Amino acid sequence: MATNSSAENDPSFALSELFLFYSKNVFVALHIFLFLLGMPGNILLLLVLILGLSRKNGSRITHLTEPLLINIASLDLFFFLYNIPVMLGNVMFKDWHLGYLLCVTYHSLSLWITFADFYSMLAISLLRYTAVIHPMHMVLISPRQISLACIFIWLVCLLFSTPLWIHYGIVEVEGETFCVNQMVSSDLNLYLQLLGGVGFLPALLLMIFCYSRIISTLRVRRILSIHTAVSLHINWRATVMALVTMVALVAMCLPYWLMVFFARYDVVLTTVPMYLAYQLTSLLAFANRCIHPIICFCLSFQFQARLRNLFRRTGKRIRQLGPSHVGRIEVLGSM
């Protein structure tokens, strides 16, 4: 993303303290809204997935993909519970008062979780590709291998975030404390471009390839009636849900990574247009964490049935606990 030199030198585009103060509060309010929207959905999705681990029925592809979905929902919940409080603490003070540990982990864990989410979605797309294109190979994949794949994803994404763990620290300038990345500007720009060009883009293209092959194959099988109508319908709905998830991921995360790849980091925080572009694309990428549970519950009959079952169980337990609590209250009242 090329920057306009005239815009950089124009005082009307320069960032002021007042603009930063109000804009930061607006963006924090939007993040809190997304937090309130995303937390209940991810909690419900995680509960539904955990309760579903004990069931015997279901297809093999379902049993293999659900640990990856649990991985995604767990990481998103951890991100919500950790990222938002630290962000609020940062906004409450003009400079950084949260200590060295939070300074390092706030940025490093955010990147680690973002890539672990993304690569878990890539693993789901590869599983669905194998189930549709090479179904006989599915017998070679075990739940233990999926668990090992989750651990491998964590380690690879931790490796991606290693420069942040090393270079983030606290710097004091004129009596004020700041949490900053202390990498050289040229090295930081190169690192961010490598993340976008090597860590994100090839995996994204692989996901697009997998789903394009899956859709074309299912359409051919529907025309030729190779599989039964029921199996085709189940595969088609599962693929549509995964495809919508991928499209949402691309639409909401790609602008941020294009911003990272083409913009110089030292220019982002110098002009109003670049600052707003960076903050809005970051907010859009953050909002993607709220979308995944909505997609699952709206497009999957299986998840809808499990959610209704969860509500029935919860309601039944509440009704069972009700009379006993009432009895205890009456006994205490008569004493």
Short mmCIF file of C-alpha atoms in Angstrom, two decimals, residues 14 59 241-242 264 282:
data_model
loop_
_atom_site.label_atom_id
_atom_site.label_comp_id
_atom_site.label_asym_id
_atom_site.label_seq_id
_atom_site.Cartn_x
_atom_site.Cartn_y
_atom_site.Cartn_z
CA ALA A 14 -1.07 14.42 11.23
CA SER A 59 -19.62 -39.63 10.61
CA MET A 241 -20.62 -24.30 6.28
CA ALA A 242 -16.85 -24.66 5.98
CA ARG A 264 5.37 0.37 6.29
CA SER A 282 -7.67 -4.81 12.79
#
